[in-house]
Coordinates of C-alpha atoms and ligand atoms in Angstrom, one line a residue:
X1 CA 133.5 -149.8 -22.5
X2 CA 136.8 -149.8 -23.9
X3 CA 138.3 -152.7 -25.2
X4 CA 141.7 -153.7 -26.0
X5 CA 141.4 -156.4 -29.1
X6 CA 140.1 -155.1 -32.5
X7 CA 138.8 -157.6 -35.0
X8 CA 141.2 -158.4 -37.6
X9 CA 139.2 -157.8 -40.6
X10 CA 138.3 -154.5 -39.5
X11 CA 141.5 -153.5 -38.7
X12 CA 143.1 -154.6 -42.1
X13 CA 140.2 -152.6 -44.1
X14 CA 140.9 -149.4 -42.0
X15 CA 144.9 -149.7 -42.9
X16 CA 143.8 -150.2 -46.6
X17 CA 142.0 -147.0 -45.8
X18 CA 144.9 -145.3 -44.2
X19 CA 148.0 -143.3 -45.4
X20 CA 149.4 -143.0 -42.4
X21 CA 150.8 -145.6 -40.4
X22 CA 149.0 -148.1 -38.3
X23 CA 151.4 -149.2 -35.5
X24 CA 150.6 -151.9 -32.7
X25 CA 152.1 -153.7 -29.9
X26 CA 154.7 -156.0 -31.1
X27 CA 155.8 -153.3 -33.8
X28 CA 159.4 -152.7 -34.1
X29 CA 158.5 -148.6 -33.9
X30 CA 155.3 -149.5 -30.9
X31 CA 157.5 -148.1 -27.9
X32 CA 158.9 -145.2 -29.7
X33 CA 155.5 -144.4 -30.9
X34 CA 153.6 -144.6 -27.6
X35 CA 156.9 -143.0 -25.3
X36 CA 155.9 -139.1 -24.8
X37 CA 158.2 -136.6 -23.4
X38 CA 157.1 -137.3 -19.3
X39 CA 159.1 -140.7 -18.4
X40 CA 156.6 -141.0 -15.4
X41 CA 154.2 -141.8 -18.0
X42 CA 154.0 -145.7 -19.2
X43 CA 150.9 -146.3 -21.6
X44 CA 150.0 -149.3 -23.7
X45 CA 147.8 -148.5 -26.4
X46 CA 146.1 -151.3 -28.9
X47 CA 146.8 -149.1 -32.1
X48 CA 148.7 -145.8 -32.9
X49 CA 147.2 -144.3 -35.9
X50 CA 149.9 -141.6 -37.2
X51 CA 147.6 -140.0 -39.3
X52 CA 149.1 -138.4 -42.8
X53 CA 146.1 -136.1 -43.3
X54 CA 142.5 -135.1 -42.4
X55 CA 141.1 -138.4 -44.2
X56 CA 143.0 -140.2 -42.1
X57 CA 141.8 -138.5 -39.0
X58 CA 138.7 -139.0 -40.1
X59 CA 138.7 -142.7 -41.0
X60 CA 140.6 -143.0 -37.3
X61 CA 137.8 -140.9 -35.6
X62 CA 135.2 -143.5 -37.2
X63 CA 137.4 -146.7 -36.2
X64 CA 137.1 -145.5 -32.7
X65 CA 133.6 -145.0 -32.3
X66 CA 132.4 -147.8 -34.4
X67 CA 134.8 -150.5 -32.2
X68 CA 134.0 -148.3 -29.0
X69 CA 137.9 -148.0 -28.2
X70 CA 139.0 -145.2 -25.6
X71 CA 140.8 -142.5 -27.6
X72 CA 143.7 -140.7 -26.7
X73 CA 144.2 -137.4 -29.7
X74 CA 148.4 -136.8 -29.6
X75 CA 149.6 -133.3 -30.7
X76 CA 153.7 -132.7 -29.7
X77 CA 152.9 -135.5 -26.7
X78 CA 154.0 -133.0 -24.1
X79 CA 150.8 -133.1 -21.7
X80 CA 152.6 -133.6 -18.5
X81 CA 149.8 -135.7 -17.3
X82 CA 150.5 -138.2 -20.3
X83 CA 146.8 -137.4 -22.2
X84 CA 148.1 -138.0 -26.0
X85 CA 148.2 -141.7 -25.0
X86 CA 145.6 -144.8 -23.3
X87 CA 146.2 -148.1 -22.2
X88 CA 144.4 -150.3 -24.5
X89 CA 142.9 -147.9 -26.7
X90 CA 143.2 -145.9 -29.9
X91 CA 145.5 -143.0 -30.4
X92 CA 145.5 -140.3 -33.3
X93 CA 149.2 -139.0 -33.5
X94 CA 149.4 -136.1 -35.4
X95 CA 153.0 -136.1 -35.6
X96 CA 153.3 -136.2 -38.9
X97 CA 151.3 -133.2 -39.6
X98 CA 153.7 -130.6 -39.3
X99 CA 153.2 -128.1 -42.4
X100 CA 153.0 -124.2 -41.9
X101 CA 152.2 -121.8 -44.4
X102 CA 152.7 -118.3 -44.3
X103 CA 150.8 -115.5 -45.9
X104 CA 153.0 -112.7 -45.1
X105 CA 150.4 -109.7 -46.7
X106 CA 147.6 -111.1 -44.3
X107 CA 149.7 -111.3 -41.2
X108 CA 148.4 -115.4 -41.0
X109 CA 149.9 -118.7 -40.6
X110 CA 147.9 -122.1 -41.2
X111 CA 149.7 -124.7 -38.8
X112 CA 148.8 -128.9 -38.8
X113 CA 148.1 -130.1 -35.6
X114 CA 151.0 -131.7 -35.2
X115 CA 153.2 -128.6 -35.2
X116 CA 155.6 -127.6 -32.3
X117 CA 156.3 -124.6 -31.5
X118 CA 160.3 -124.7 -33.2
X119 CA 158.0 -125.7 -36.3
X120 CA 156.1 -122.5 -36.5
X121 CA 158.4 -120.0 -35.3
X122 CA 160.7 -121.1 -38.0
X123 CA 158.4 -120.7 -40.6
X124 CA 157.1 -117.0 -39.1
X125 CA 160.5 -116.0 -38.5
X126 CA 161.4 -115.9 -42.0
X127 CA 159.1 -112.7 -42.7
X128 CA 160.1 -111.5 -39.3
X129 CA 156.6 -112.4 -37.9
X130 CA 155.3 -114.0 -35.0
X131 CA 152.6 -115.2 -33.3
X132 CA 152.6 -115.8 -29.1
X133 CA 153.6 -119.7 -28.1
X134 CA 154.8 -120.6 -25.1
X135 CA 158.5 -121.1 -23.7
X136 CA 159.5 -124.1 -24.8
X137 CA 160.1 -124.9 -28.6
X138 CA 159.4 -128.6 -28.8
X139 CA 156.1 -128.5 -27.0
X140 CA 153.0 -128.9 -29.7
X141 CA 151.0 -126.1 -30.7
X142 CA 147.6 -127.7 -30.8
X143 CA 147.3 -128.9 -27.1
X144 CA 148.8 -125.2 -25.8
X145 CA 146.8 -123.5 -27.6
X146 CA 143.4 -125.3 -27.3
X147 CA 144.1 -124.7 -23.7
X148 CA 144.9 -120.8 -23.7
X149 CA 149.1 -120.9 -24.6
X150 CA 151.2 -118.4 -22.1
X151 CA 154.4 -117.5 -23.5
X152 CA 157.3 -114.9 -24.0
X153 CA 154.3 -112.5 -26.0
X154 CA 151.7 -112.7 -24.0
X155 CA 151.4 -109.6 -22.3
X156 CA 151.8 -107.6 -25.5
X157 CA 149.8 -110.1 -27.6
X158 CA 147.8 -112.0 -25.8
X159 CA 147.3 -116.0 -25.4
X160 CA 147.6 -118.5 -28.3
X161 CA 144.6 -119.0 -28.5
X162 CA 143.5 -115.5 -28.2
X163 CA 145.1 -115.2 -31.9
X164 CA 143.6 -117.7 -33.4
X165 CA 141.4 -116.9 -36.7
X166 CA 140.0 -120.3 -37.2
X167 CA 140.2 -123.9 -36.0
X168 CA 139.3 -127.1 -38.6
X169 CA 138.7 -130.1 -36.5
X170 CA 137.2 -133.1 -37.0
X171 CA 134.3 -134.0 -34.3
X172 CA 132.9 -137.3 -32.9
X173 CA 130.1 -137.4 -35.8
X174 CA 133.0 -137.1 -38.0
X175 CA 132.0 -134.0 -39.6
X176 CA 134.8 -131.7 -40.7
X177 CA 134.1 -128.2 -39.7
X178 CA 135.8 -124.9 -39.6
X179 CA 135.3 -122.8 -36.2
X180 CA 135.9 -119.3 -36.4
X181 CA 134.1 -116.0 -35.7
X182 CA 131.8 -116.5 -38.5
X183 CA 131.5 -120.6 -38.8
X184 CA 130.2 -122.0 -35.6
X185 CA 131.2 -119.6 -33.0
X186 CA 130.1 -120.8 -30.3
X187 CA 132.3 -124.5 -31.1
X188 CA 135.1 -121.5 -31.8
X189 CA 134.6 -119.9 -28.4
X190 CA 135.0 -123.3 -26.6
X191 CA 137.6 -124.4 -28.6
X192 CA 140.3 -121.4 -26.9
X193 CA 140.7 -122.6 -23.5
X194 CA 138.2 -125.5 -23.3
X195 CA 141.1 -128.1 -24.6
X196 CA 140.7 -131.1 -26.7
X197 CA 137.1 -131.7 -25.5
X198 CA 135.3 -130.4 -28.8
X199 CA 137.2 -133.2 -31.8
X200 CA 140.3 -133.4 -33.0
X201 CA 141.9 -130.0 -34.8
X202 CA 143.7 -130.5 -37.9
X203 CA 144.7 -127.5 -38.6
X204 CA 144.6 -123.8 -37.0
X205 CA 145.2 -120.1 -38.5
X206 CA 147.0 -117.9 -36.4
X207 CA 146.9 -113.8 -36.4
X208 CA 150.9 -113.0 -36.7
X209 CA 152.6 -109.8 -35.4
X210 CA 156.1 -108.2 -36.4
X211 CA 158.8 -109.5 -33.8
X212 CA 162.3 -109.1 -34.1
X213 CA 164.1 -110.9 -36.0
X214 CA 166.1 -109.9 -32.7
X215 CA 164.4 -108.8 -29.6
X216 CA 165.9 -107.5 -25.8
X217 CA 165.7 -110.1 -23.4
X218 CA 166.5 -111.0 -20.0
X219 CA 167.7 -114.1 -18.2
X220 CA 169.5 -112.6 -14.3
X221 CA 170.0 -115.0 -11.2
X222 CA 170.3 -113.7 -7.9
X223 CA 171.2 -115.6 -4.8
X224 CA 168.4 -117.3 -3.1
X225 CA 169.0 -115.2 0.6
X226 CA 167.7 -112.3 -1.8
X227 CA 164.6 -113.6 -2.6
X228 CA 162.2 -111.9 -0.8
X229 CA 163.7 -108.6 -1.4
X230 CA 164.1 -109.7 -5.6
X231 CA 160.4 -111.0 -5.3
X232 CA 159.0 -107.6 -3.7
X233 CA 161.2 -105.7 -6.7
X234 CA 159.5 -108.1 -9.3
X235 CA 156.0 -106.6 -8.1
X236 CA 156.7 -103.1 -8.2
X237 CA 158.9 -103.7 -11.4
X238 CA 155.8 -105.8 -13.0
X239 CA 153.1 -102.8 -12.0
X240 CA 155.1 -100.2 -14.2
X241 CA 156.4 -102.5 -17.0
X242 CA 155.5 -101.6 -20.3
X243 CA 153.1 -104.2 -22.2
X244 CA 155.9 -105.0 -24.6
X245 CA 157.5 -106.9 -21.4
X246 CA 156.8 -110.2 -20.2
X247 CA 158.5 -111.8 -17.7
X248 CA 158.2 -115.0 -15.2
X249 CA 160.5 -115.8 -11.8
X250 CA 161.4 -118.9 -10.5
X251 CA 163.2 -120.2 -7.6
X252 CA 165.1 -123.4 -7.0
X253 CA 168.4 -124.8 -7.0
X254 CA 169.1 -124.0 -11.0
X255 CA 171.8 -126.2 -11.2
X256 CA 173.1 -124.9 -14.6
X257 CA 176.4 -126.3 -15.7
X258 CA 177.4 -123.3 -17.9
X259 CA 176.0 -120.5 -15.3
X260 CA 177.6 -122.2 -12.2
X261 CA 180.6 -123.9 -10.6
X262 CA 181.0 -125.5 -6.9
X263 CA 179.2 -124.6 -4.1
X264 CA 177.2 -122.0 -6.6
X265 CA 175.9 -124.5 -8.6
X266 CA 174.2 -126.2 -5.6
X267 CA 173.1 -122.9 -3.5
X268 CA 169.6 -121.8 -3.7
X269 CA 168.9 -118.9 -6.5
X270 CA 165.6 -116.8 -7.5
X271 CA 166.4 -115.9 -11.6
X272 CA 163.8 -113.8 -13.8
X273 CA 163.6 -114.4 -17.3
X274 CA 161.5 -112.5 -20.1
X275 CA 161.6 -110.4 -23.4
X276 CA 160.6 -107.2 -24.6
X277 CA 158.2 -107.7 -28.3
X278 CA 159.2 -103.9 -29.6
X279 CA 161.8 -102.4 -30.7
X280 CA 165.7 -103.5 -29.4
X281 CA 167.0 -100.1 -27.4
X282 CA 163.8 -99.6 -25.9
X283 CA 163.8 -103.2 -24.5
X284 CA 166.8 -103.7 -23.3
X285 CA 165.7 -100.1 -21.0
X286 CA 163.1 -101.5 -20.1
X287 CA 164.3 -105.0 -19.0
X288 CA 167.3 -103.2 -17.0
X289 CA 165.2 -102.8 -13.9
X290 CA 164.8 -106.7 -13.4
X291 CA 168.8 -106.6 -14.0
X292 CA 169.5 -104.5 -10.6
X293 CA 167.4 -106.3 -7.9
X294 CA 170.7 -107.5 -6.0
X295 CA 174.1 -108.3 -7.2
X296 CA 173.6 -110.8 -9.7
X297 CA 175.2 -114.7 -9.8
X298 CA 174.9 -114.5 -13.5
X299 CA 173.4 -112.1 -16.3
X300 CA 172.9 -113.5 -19.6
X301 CA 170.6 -110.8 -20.5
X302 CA 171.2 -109.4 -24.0
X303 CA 170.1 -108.9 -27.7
X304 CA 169.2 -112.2 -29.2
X305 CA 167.0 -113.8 -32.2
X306 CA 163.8 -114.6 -31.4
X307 CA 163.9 -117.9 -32.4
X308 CA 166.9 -118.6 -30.7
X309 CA 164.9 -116.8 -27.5
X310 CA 162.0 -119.9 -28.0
X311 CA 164.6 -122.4 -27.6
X312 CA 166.5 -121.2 -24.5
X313 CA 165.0 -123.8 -21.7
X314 CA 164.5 -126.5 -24.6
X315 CA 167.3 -128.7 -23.0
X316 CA 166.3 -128.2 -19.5
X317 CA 163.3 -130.5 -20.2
X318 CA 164.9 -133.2 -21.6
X319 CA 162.3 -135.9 -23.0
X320 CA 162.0 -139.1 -20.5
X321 CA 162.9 -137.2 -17.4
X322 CA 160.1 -137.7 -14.5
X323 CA 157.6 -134.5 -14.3
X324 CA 154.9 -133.3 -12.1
X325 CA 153.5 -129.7 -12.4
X326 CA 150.4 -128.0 -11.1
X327 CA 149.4 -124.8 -10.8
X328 CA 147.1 -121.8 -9.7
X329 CA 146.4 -118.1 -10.3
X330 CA 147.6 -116.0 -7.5
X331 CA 145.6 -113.0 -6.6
X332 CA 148.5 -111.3 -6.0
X333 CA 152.2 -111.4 -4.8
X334 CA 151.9 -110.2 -1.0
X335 CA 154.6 -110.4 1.2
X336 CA 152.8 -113.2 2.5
X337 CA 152.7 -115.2 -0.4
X338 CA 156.2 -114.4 -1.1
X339 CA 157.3 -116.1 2.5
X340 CA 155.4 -119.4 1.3
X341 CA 156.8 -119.2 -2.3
X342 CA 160.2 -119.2 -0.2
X343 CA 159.4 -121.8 1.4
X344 CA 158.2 -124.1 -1.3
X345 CA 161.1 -123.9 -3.4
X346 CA 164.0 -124.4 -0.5
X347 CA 162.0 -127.4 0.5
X348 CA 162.0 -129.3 -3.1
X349 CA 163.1 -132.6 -3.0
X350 CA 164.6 -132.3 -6.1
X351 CA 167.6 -129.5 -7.3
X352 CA 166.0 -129.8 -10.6
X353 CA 162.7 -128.6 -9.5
X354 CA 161.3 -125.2 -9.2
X355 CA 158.8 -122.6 -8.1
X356 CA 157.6 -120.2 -11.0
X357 CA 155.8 -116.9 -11.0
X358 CA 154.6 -115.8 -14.2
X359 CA 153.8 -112.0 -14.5
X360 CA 150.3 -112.1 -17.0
X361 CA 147.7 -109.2 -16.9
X362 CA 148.5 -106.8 -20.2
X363 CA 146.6 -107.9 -23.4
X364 CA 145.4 -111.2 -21.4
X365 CA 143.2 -109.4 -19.2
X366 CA 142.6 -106.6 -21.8
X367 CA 140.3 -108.9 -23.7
X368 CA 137.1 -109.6 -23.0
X369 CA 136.5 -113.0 -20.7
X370 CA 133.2 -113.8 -22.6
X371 CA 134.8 -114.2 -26.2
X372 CA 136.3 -117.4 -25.1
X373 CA 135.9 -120.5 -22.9
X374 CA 139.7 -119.8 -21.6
X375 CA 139.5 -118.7 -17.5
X376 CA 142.7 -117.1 -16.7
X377 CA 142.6 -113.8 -17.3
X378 CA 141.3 -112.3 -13.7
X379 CA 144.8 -113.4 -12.4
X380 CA 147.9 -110.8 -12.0
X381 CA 150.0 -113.8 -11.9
X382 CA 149.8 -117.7 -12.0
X383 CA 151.7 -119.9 -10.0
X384 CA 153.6 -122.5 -11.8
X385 CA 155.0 -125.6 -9.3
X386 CA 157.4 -128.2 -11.3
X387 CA 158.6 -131.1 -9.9
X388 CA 161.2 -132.8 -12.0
X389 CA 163.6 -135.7 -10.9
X390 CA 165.4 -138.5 -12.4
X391 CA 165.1 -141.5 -10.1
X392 CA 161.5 -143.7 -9.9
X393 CA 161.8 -144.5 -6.0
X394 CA 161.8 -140.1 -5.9
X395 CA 158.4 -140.3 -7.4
X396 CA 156.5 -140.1 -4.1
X397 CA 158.3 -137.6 -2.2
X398 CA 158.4 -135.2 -5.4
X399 CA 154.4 -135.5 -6.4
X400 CA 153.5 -134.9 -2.4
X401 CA 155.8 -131.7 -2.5
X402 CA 153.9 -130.1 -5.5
X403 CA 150.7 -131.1 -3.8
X404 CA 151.4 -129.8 -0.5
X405 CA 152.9 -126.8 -1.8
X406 CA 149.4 -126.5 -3.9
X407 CA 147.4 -127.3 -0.9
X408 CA 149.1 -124.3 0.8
X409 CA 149.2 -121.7 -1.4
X410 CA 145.5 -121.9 -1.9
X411 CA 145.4 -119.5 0.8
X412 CA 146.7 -116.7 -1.8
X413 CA 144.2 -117.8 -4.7
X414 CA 140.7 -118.1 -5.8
X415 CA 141.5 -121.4 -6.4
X416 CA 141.1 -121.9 -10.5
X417 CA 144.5 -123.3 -12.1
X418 CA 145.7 -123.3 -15.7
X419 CA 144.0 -126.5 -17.4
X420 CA 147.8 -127.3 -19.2
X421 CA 149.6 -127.8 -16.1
X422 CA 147.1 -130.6 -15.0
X423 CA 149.2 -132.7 -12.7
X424 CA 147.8 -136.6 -13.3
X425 CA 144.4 -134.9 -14.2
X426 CA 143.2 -136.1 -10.4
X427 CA 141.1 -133.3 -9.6
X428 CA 138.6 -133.7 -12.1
X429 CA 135.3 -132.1 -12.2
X430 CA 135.1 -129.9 -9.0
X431 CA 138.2 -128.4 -10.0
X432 CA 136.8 -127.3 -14.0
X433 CA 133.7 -125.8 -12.4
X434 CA 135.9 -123.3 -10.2
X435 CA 138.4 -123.0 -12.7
X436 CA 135.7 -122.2 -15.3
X437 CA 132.9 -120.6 -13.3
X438 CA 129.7 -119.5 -15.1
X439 CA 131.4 -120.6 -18.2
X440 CA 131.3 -124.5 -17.1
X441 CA 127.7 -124.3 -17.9
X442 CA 128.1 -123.4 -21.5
X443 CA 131.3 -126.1 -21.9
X444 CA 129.0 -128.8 -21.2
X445 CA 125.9 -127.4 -23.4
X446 CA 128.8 -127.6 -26.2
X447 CA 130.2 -130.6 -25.1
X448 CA 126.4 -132.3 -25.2
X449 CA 126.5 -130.7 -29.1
X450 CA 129.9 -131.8 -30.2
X451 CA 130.4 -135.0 -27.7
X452 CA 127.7 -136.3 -26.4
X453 CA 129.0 -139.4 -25.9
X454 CA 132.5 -138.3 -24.6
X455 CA 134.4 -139.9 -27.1
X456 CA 137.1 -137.3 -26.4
X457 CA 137.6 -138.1 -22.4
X458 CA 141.7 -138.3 -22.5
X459 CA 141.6 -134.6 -21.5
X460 CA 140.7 -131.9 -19.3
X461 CA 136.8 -133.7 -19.3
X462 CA 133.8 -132.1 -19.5
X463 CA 131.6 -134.3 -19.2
X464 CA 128.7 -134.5 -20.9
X465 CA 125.0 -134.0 -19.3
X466 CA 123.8 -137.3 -20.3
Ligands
FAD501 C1 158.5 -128.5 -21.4 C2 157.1 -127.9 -21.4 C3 157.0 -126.5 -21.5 C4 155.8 -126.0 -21.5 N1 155.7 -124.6 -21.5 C5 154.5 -124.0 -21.6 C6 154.3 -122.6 -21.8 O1 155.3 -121.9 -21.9 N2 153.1 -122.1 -21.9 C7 152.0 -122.8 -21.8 O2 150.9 -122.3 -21.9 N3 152.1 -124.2 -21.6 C8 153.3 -124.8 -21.5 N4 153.4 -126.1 -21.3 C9 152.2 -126.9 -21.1 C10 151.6 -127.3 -22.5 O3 150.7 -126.2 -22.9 C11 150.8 -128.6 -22.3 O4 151.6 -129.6 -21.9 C12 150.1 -129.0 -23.6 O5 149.2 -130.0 -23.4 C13 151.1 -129.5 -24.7 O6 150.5 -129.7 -25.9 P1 151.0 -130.9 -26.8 O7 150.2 -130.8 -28.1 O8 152.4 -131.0 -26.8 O9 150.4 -132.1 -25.9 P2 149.8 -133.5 -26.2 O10 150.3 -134.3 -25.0 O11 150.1 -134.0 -27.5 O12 148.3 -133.2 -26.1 C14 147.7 -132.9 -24.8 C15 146.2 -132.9 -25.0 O13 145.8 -131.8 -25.8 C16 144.7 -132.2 -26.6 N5 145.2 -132.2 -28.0 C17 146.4 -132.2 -28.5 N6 146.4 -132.2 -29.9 C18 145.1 -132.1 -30.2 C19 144.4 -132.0 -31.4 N7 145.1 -131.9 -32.6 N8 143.1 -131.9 -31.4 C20 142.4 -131.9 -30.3 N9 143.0 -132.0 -29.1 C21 144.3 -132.1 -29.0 C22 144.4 -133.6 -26.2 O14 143.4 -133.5 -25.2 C23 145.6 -134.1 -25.6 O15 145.4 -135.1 -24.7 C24 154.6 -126.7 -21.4 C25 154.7 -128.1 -21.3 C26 156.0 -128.7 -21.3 C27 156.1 -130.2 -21.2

């Protein structure tokens, strides 16, 4: 069981041990270091390990076990279901663990754990490389891409995790061990899309790809009475779109200072934002389709760094707001479904909130499903459902929307969701087996290898046999 005191004498060898910082209730830096970006999320955890290295992580690993603490393994903290951090137990914070390096010849980048997104781009940007992350910078690199990574590439490149070379993590035993295609594969297979289940990563290497340094983008609004005609567009558009093009919808109030004024800025909108990977002229021809649904409320489509791209919703998730999101891959965008979608989105409780519709399909389905654990890539689209509010006595009204809105458009799905937009994690098992299928099997034969004992439970779980 988990406990929330540690002995004293233990705890003063391990921060010999340490060269990272040991940080504990009563600390001047303790509710800095246990905040993480979702506000609805409120932990208390005995000690915050903020590990300086891989002997750190491994000395932290060890604590854990040996005093049986709950452990909670923090990449860039932005689990919206609050998993980097436990009441009572012990988390590894790999927040200081930010180095990239970049080996331009070999088209690789070795990233720490505790890496965001801005972090690696910057570095890969330099040579004019790039590697697929997902739409907003700050997030951390290890928890997106350990389960899959969907982002402005992804239909051209793939996942994150799909570019992964090799993954060093440290497990439950302790053991340091490199995954790849060579060195344990089958660890390496469960490691892209099976989440933190297997031991804490310390470091990945990532395949890189020539992007920009400026690439076509688009970012168009339409008024929300056009929806269902701009949503039926989006599907044809999506069918004929070049690989190079990925692209996501989303519907909601959009209440955007700089975009809108007055009654505008309160109305109802459907926008469609993506990029093109290739070359400029080519992408900003094939973007122009999404640009002529309807007459557009704003256009802010154009020819813009990549980097700069990565960062363009950054401030619309501010850190400490109240979040909710769930999700599930859509079998398709019927009519139907578009009605519901409709629906959904005019119904939010909060202007702030919205309903997204990310195209995938393209190099994510290209690949074959049995190289790794990750389950999305039947889907020709995945339904993204964020709730996000600024008052506490909204929490109720906003969580039952998403769920409702879940519970309904099951209707329109198989009903497997993407493991990284977890809600509060309240589904649990029955909801990994369909998400995961045949491949639930082999996650839990792994898991028995790497885990048995579930010392990595603040997660997705799969839970071991035993
Ligand atoms: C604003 C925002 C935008 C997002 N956009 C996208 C997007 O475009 N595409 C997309 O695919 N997802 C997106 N997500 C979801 C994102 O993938 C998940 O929230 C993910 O968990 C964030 O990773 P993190 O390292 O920041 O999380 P953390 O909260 O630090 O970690 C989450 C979990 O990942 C595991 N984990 C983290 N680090 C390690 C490690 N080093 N070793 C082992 N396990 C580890 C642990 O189980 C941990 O509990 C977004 C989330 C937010 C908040």
């Amino acid at each position: 069981m988990a406990q929330t005191t540690i002995d004293t004498d233990r705890l003063a060898q391990f921060d010999a041990a340490c060269h990272g910082d040991l940080i504990q209730p009563g600390d001047s830096d303790y509710d800095d270091a246990r905040a993480v970006w979702n506000g609805m999320i409120d932990k208390r955890p005995a000690l915050i390990v903020r590990c300086a290295g891989v002997a750190d992580v491994m000395a932290a690993v060890e604590f854990a076990r040996d005093n049986d603490l709950l452990l909670a393994v923090r990449g860039g903290g932005h689990n919206v279901a609050g998993t980097a951090v436990c009441d009572g137990g012990l988390v590894i914070d790999l927040s200081a663990m930010t180095g990239v390096r970049v080996d331009p010849e070999a088209r690789t980048a070795w990233v720490q754990a505790g890496a965001t997104w801005a972090d690696l781009d910057h570095e890969t940007q330099a040579f004019g490389l790039a590697t697929p992350g997902g739409v907003v910078s700050d997030t951390g690199v290890a928890g997106l891409t350990l389960g899959g990574g969907i982002g402005h590439l992804r239909c051209k490149y793939g996942l994150s995790c799909d570019n992964l070379r090799s993954v060093e993590l440290v497990t439950a035993a302790g053991e340091y061990l490199t995954a790849s295609a060579d060195e344990h594969p089958e660890l390496f297979w469960g490691l892209r899309g099976g989440g933190g289940n297997f031991g804490v990563v310390t470091g990945f290497t990532f395949e890189l790809h020539p992007v920009g340094p400026e690439v076509a983008t688009c970012l168009v609004v339409y008024p929300g009475e056009q929806l269902g005609e701009c949503l039926q567009a989006y599907r044809d558009y999506v069918r004929a779109a070049p690989a190079d093009v990925s692209t996501l919808a989303f519907a909601g109030v959009i209440p955007d200072e700089e975009l809108f004024a007055g009654d505008e800025r309160d109305a109802f909108k459907i926008a469609f934002l993506g990029c093109h990977a290739g070359a400029v002229d080519a992408g900003t021809r094939a973007l122009e389709p999404l640009r002529e649904f309807a007459t557009p409320m704003a256009d802010v489509s154009g020819v813009m760094p990549y980097a700069e791209f990565q960062q363009l919703l950054d401030e619309d998730y501010p850190d400490g707001l109240r979040y909710y999101w769930k999700s599930l891959y859509l079998d398709g965008l019927s009519d139907a479904a578009i009605n519901r979608i409709q629906y959904w989105a005019e119904a939010a409780p909060s202007p702030l909130s919205t309903v997204d519709v990310w195209q995938l399909g393209g190099a994510i389905a290209d690949r074959d499903g049995r190289e790794s654990a990750f389950a999305g890539r039947h889907a020709p689209y995945l339904l993204g459902v964020e709730a996000n509010w600024e008052a506490p006595a909204a929490d109720g009204a906003n969580v039952e929307w998403v769920r409702d809105c879940l519970d309904d458009m099951r209707q329109f799905s198989d009903g497997s969701v993407y493991l990284n937009f977890p809600g509060f994690l309240e589904e649990g098992d029955a909801m990994l087996q369909t998400t995961f299928g045949p491949a639930y099997e082999r996650l839990v034969a792994l898991k028995d290898e790497y885990d048995p004992t579930n010392l990595f439970s603040r997660n997705q779980n799969i839970a071991p046999s035993g």
